[in-house]
PDB file of C-alpha atoms in Angstrom:
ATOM      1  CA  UNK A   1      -7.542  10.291  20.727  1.00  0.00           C
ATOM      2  CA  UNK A   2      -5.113   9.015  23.567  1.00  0.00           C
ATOM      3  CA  UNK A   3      -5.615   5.496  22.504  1.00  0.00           C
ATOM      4  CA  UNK A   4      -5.101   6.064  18.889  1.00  0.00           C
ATOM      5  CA  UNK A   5      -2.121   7.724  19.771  1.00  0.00           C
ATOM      6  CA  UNK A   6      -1.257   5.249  22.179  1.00  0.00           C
ATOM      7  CA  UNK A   7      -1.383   2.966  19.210  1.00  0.00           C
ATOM      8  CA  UNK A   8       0.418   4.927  17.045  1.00  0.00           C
ATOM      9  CA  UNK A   9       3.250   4.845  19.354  1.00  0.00           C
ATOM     10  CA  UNK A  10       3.280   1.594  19.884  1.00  0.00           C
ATOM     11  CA  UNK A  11       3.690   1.101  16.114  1.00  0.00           C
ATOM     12  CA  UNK A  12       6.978   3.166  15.274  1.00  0.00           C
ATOM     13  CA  UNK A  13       8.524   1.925  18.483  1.00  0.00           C
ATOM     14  CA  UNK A  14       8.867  -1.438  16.692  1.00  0.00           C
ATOM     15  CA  UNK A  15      11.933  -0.061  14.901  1.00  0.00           C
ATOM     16  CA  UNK A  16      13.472   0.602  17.815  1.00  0.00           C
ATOM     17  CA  UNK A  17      13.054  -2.381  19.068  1.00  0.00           C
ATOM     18  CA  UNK A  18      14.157  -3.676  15.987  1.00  0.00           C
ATOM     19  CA  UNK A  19      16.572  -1.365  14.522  1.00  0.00           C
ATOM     20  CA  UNK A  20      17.749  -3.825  11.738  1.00  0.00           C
ATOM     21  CA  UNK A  21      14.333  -3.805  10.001  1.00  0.00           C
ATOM     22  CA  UNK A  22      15.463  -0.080   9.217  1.00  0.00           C
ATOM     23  CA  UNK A  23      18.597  -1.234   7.517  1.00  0.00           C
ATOM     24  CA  UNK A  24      16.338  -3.886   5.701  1.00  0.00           C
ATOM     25  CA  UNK A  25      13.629  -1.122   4.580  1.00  0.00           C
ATOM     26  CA  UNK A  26      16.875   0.573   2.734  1.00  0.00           C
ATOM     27  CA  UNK A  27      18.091  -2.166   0.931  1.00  0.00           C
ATOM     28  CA  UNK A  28      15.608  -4.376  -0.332  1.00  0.00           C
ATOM     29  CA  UNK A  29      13.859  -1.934  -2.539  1.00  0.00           C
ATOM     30  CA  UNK A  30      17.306  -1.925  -4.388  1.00  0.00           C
ATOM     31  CA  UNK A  31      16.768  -6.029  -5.057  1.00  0.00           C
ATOM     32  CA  UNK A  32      13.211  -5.216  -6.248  1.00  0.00           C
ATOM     33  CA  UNK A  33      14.224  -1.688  -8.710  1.00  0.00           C
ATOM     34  CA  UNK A  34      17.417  -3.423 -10.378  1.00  0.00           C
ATOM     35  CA  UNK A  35      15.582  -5.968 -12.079  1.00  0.00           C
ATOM     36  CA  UNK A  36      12.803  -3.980 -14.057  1.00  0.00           C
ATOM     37  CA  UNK A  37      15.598  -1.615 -14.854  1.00  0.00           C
ATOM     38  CA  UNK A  38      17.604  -3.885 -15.991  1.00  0.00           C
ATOM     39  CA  UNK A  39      15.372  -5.697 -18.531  1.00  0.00           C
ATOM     40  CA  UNK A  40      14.512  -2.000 -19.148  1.00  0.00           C
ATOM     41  CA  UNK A  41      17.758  -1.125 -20.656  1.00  0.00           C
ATOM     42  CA  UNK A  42      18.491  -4.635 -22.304  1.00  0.00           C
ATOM     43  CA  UNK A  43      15.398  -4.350 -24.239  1.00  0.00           C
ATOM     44  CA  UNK A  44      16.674  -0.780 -25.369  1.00  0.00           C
ATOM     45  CA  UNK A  45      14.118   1.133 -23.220  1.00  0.00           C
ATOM     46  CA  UNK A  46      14.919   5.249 -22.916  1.00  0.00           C
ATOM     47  CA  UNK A  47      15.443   7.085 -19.991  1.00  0.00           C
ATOM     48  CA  UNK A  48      11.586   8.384 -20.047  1.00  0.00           C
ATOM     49  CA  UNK A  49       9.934   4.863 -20.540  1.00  0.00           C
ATOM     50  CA  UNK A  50      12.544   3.948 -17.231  1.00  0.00           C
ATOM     51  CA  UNK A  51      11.753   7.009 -15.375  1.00  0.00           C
ATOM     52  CA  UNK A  52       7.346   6.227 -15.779  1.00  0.00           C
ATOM     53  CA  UNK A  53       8.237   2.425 -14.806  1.00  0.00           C
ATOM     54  CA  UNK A  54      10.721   3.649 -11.701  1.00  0.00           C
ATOM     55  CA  UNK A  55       7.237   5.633 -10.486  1.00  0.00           C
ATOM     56  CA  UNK A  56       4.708   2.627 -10.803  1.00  0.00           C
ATOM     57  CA  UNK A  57       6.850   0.755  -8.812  1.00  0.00           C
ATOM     58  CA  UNK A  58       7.634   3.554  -6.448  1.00  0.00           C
ATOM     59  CA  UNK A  59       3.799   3.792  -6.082  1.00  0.00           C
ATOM     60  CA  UNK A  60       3.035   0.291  -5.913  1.00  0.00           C
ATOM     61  CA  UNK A  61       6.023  -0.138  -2.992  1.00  0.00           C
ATOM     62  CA  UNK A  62       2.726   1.843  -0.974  1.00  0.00           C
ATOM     63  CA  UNK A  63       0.347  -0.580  -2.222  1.00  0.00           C
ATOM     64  CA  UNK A  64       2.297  -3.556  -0.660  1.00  0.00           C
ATOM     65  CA  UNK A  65       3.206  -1.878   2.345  1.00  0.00           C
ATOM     66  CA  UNK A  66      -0.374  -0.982   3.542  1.00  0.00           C
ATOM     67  CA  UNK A  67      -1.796  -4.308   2.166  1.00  0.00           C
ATOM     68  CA  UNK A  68       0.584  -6.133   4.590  1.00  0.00           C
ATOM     69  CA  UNK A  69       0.897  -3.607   7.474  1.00  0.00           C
ATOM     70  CA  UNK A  70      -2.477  -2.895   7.759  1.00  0.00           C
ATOM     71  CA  UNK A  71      -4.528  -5.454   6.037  1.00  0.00           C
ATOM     72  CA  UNK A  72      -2.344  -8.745   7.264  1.00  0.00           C
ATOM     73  CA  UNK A  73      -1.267  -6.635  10.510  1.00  0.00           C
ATOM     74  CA  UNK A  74      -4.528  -7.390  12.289  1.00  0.00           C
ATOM     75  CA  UNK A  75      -3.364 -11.012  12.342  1.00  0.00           C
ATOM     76  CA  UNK A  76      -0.703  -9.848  14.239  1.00  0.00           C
ATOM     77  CA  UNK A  77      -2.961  -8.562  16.724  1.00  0.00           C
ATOM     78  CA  UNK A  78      -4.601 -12.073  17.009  1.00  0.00           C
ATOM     79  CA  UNK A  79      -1.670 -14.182  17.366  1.00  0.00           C
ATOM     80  CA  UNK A  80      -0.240 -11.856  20.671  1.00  0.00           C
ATOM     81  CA  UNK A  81      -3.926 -11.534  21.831  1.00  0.00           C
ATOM     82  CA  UNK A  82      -4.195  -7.891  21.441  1.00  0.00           C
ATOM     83  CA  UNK A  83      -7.312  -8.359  19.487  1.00  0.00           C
ATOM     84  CA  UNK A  84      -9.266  -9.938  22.032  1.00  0.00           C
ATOM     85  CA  UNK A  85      -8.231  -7.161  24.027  1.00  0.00           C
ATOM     86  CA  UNK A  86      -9.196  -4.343  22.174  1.00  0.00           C
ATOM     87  CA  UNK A  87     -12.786  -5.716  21.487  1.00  0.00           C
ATOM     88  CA  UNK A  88     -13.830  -5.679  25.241  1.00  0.00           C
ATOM     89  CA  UNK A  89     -12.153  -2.105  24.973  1.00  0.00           C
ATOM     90  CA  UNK A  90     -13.770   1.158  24.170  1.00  0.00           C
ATOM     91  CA  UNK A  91     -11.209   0.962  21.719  1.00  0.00           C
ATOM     92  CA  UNK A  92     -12.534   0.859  18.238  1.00  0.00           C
ATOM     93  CA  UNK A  93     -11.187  -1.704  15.671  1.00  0.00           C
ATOM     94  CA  UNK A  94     -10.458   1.474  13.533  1.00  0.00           C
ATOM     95  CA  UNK A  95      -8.535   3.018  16.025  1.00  0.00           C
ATOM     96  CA  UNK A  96      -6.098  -0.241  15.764  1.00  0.00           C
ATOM     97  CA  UNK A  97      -6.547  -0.385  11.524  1.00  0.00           C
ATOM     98  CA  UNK A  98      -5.898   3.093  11.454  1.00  0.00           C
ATOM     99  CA  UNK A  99      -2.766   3.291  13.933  1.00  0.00           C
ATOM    100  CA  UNK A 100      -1.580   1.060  11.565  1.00  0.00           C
ATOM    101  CA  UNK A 101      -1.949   3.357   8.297  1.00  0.00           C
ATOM    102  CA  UNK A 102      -0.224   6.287  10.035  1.00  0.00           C
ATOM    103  CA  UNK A 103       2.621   3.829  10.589  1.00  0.00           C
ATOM    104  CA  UNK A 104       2.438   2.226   7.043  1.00  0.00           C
ATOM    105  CA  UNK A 105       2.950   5.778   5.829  1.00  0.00           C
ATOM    106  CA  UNK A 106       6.227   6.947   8.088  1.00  0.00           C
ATOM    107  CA  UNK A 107       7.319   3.539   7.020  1.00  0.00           C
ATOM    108  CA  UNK A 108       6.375   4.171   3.731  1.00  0.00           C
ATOM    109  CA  UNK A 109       8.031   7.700   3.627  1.00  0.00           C
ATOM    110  CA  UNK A 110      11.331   6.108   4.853  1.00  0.00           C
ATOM    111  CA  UNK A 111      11.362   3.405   1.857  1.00  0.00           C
ATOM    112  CA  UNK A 112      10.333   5.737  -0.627  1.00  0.00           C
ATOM    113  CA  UNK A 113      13.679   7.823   0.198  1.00  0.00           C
ATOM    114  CA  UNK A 114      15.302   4.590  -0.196  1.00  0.00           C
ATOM    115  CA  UNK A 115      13.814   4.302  -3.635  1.00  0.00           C
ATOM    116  CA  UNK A 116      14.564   7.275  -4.834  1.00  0.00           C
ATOM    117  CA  UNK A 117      18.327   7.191  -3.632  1.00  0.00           C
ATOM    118  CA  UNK A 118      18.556   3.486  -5.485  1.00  0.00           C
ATOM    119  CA  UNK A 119      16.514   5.188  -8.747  1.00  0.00           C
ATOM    120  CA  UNK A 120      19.374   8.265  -8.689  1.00  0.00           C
ATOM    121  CA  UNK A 121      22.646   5.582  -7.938  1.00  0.00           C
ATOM    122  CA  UNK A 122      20.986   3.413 -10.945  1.00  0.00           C
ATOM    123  CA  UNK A 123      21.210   6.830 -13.033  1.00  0.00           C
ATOM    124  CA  UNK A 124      17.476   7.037 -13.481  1.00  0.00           C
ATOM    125  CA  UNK A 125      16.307  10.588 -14.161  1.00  0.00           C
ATOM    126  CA  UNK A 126      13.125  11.232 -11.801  1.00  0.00           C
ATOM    127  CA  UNK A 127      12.536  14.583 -13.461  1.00  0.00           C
ATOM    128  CA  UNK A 128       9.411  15.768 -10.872  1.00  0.00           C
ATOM    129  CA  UNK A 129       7.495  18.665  -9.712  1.00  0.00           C
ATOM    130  CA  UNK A 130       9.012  16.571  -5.966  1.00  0.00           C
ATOM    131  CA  UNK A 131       5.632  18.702  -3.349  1.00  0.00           C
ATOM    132  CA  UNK A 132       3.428  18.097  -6.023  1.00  0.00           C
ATOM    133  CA  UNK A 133       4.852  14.120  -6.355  1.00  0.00           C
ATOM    134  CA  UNK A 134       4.866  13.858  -2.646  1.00  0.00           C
ATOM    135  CA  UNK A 135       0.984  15.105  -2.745  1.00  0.00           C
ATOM    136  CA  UNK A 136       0.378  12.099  -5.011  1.00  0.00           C
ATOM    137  CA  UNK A 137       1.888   9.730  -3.230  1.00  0.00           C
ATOM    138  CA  UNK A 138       0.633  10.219   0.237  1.00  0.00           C
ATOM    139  CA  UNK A 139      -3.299  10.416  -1.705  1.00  0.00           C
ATOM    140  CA  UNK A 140      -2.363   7.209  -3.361  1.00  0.00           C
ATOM    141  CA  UNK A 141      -2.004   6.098  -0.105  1.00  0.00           C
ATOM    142  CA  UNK A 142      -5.157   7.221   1.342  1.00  0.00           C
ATOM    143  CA  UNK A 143      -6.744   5.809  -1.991  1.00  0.00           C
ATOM    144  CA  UNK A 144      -5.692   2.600  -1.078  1.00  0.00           C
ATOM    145  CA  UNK A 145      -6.862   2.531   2.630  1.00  0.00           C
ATOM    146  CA  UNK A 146     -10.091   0.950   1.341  1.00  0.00           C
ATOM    147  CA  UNK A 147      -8.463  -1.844  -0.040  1.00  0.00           C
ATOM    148  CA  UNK A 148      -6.257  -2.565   3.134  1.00  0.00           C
ATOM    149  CA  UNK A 149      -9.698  -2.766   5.174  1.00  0.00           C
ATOM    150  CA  UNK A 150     -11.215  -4.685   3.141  1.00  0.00           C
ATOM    151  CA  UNK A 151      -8.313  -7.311   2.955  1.00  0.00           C
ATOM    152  CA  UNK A 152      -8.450  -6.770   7.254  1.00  0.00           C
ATOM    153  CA  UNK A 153     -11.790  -8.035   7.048  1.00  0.00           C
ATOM    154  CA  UNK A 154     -11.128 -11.198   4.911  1.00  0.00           C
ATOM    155  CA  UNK A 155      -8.261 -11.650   7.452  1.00  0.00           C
ATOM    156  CA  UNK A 156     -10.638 -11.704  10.347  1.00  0.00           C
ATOM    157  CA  UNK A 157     -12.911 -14.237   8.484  1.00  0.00           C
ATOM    158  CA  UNK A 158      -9.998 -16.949   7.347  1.00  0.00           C
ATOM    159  CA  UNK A 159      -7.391 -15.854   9.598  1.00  0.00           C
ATOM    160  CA  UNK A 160      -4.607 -17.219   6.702  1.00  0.00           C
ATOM    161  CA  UNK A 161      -3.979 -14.906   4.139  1.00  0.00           C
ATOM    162  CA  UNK A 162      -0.856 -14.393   3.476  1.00  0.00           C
ATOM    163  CA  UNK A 163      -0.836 -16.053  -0.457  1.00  0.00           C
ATOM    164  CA  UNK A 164      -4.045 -14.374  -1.369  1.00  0.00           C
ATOM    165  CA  UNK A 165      -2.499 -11.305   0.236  1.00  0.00           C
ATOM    166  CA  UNK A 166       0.883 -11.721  -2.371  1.00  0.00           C
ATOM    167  CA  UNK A 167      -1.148 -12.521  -5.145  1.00  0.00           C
ATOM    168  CA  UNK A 168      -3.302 -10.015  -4.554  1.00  0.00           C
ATOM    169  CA  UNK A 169      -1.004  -7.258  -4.420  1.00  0.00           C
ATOM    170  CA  UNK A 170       1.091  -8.353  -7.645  1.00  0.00           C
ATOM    171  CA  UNK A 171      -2.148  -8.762  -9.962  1.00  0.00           C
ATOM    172  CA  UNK A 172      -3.731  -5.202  -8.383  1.00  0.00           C
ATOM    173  CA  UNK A 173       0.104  -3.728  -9.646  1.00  0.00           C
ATOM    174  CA  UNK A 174       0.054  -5.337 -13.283  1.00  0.00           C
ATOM    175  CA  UNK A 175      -3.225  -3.986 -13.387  1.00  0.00           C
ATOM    176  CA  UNK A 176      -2.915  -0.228 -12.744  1.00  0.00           C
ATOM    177  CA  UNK A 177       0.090   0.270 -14.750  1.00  0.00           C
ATOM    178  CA  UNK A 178       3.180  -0.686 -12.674  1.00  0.00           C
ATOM    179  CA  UNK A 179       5.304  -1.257 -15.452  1.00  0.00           C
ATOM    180  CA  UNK A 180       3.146  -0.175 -18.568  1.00  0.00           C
ATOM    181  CA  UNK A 181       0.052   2.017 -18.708  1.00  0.00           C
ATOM    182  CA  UNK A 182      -3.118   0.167 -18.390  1.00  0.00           C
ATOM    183  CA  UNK A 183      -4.138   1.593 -22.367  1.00  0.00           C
ATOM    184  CA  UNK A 184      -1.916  -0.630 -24.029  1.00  0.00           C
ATOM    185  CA  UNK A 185      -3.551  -3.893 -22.020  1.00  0.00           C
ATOM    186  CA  UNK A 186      -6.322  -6.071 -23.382  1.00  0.00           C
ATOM    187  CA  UNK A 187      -9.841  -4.083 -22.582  1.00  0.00           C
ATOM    188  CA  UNK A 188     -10.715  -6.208 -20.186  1.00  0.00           C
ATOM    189  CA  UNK A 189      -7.706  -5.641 -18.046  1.00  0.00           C
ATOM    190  CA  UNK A 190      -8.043  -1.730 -18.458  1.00  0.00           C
ATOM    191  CA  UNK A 191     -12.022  -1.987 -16.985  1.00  0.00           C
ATOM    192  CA  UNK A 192     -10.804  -3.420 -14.296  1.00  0.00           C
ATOM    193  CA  UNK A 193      -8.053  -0.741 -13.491  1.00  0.00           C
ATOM    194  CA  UNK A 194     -10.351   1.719 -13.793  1.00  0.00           C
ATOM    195  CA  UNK A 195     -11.458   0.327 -10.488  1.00  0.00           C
ATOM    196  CA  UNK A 196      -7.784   0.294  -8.937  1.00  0.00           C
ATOM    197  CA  UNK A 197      -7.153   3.473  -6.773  1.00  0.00           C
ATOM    198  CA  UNK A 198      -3.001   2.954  -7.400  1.00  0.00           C
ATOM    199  CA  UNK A 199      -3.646   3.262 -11.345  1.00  0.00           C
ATOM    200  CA  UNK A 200      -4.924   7.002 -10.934  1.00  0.00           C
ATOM    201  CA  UNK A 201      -2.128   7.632  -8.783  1.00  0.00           C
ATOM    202  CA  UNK A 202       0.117   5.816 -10.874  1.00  0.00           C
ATOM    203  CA  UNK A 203      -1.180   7.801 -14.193  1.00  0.00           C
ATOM    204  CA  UNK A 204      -1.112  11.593 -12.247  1.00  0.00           C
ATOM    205  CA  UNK A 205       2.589  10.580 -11.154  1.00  0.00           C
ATOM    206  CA  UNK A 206       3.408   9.900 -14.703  1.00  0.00           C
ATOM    207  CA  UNK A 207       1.705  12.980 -16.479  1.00  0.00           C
ATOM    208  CA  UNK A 208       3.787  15.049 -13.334  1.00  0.00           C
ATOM    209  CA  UNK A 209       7.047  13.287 -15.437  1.00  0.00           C
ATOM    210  CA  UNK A 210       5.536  14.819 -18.795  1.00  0.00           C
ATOM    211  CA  UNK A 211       4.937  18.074 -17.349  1.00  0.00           C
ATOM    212  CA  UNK A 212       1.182  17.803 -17.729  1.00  0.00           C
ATOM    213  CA  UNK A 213      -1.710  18.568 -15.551  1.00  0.00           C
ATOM    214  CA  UNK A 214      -3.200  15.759 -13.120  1.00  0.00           C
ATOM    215  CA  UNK A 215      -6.334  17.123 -12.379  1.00  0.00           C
ATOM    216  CA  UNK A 216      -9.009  14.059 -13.460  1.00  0.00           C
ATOM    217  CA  UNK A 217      -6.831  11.405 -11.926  1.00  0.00           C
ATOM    218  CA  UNK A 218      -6.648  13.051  -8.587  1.00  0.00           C
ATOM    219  CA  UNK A 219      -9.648  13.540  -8.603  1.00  0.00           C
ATOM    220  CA  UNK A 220     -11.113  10.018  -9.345  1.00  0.00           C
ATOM    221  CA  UNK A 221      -8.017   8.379  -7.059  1.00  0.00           C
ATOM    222  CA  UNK A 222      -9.951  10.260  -4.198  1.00  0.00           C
ATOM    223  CA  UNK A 223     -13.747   9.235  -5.172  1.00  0.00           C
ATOM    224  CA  UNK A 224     -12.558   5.493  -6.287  1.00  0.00           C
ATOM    225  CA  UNK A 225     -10.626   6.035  -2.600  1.00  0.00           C
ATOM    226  CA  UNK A 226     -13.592   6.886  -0.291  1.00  0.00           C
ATOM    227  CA  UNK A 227     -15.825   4.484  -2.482  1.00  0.00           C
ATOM    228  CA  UNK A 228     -13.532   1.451  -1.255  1.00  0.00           C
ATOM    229  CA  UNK A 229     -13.077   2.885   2.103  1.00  0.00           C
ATOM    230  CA  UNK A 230     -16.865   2.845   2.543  1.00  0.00           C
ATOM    231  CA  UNK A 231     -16.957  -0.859   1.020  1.00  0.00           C
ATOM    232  CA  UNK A 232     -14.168  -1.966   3.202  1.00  0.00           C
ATOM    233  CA  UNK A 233     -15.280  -0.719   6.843  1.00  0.00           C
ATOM    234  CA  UNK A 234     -18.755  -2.498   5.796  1.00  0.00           C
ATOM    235  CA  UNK A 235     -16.602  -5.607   5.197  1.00  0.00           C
ATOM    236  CA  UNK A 236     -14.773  -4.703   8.587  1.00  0.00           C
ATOM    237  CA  UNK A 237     -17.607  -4.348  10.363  1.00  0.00           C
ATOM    238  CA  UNK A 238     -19.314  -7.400   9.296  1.00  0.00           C
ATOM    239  CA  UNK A 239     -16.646  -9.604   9.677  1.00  0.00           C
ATOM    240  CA  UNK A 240     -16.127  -8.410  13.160  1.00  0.00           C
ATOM    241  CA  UNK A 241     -19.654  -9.239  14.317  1.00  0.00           C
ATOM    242  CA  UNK A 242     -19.391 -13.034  12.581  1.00  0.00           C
ATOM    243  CA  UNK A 243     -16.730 -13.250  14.741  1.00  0.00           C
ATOM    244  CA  UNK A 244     -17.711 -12.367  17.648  1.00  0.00           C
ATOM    245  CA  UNK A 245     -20.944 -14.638  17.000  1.00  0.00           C
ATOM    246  CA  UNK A 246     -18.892 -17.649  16.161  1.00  0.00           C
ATOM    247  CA  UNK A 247     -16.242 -17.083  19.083  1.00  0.00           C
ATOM    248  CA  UNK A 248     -13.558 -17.540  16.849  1.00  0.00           C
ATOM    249  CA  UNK A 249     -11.528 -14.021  18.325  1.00  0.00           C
ATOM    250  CA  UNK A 250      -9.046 -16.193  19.962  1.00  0.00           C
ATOM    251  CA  UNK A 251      -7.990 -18.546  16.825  1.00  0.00           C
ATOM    252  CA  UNK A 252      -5.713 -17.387  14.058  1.00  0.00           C
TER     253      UNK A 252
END
């Protein structure tokens, strides 16, 4: 537990080191928001179709940061040599991975303020439940923990990902509903989200805006959630050991 707090430490006292990234985290949501919103209202789209668009990409802002803090973040760890370090460690590889979650989610936390003061200067109405929202959104990020090892693993094994990492992360959003529900895509596209952790969280956040209950997505966000979480520390695991086999833990 001392190393995984160690870690965790180590993680948050990035933005001190670089306190303009904080600035950055504020702001740049803004650049992403304004745009959907815009074509929202020029296309003649009400304040609730705005307000169930504001939360997919509210949600999906936790998607990208976990896929690149946590997934890509182990290359990080092999270009300064950590990695290498940790494996002759009794230091586990999910100690590092998961470090890096509790930071994604502070960091997360922070941005989603940001959001949420950008959705209320654009004049969006976020009419919420806010505990129960908050609930969703920090399962939704648990959901998706699965998918961020998983995407670790596939780091390990090409050590370049960052343009299957972007493309990645835009086509899993599309998918679960990040700007329309995944009913009104073509049935092939709605199979697949039924796959996609961040479309149940997506769908409970938006029946919290219509005052319903969100019991069956929760419940399948956590299931689909564990299911990938099993899936990915298999992928972890066996990436690791290739390798270590091949010698590659120095190259990146």
């Amino acid at each position: 537990m001392r190393g995984f707090l160690a870690l965790v430490r180590k993680e948050l006292l990035i933005f001190r080191a670089y306190p303009l990234d904080l600035v950055n985290l504020a702001l740049s949501p803004g650049l992403l928001v304004a745009p959907y919103l815009v074509v929202a209202r020029l296309f003649g789209a009400g304040p609730d179709f705005q307000s169930q668009v504001a939360v997919g990409l509210l949600l999906w802002y936790w998607l990208s940061t976990l896929f690149w803090e946590v997934g890509h973040g182990i290359s990080e760890e092999m270009e300064e040599g950590v990695l290498e370090q940790v494996l002759v460690t009794p230091t586990s590889l999910l100690a590092v991975l998961g470090a890096k979650a509790v930071g994604a989610m502070v960091t997360n936390a922070y941005i989603s303020a940001g959001i949420v003061g950008w959705l209320f200067a654009f004049g969006i109405p976020l009419p919420l439940p806010w505990p129960a929202f908050v609930g969703v959104m920090l399962l939704t990020g648990l959901g998706l923990g699965g998918f961020c090892m998983a995407y670790a693993g596939l780091v390990l094994l090409v050590k370049r990902a960052e343009n299957l990492g972007a493309g990645t992360q835009t086509v899993l959003g599309a998918l679960a509903g990040m700007t329309v529900p995944p009913q009104v895509l073509p049935q092939a596209a709605w199979i697949i989200s039924r796959v996609i952790p961040l479309s149940y969280g997506i769908e409970a956040a938006r029946r919290l805006l219509g005052g319903e209950r969100v019991g069956d997505p929760l419940l399948w966000l956590v299931l689909s959630g564990a299911a990938y979480g099993v899936a990915g520390w298999a992928l972890l695991q066996r990436a690791q050991r290739r390798m270590r086999t091949a010698g590659t833990t120095g190259e990146f």
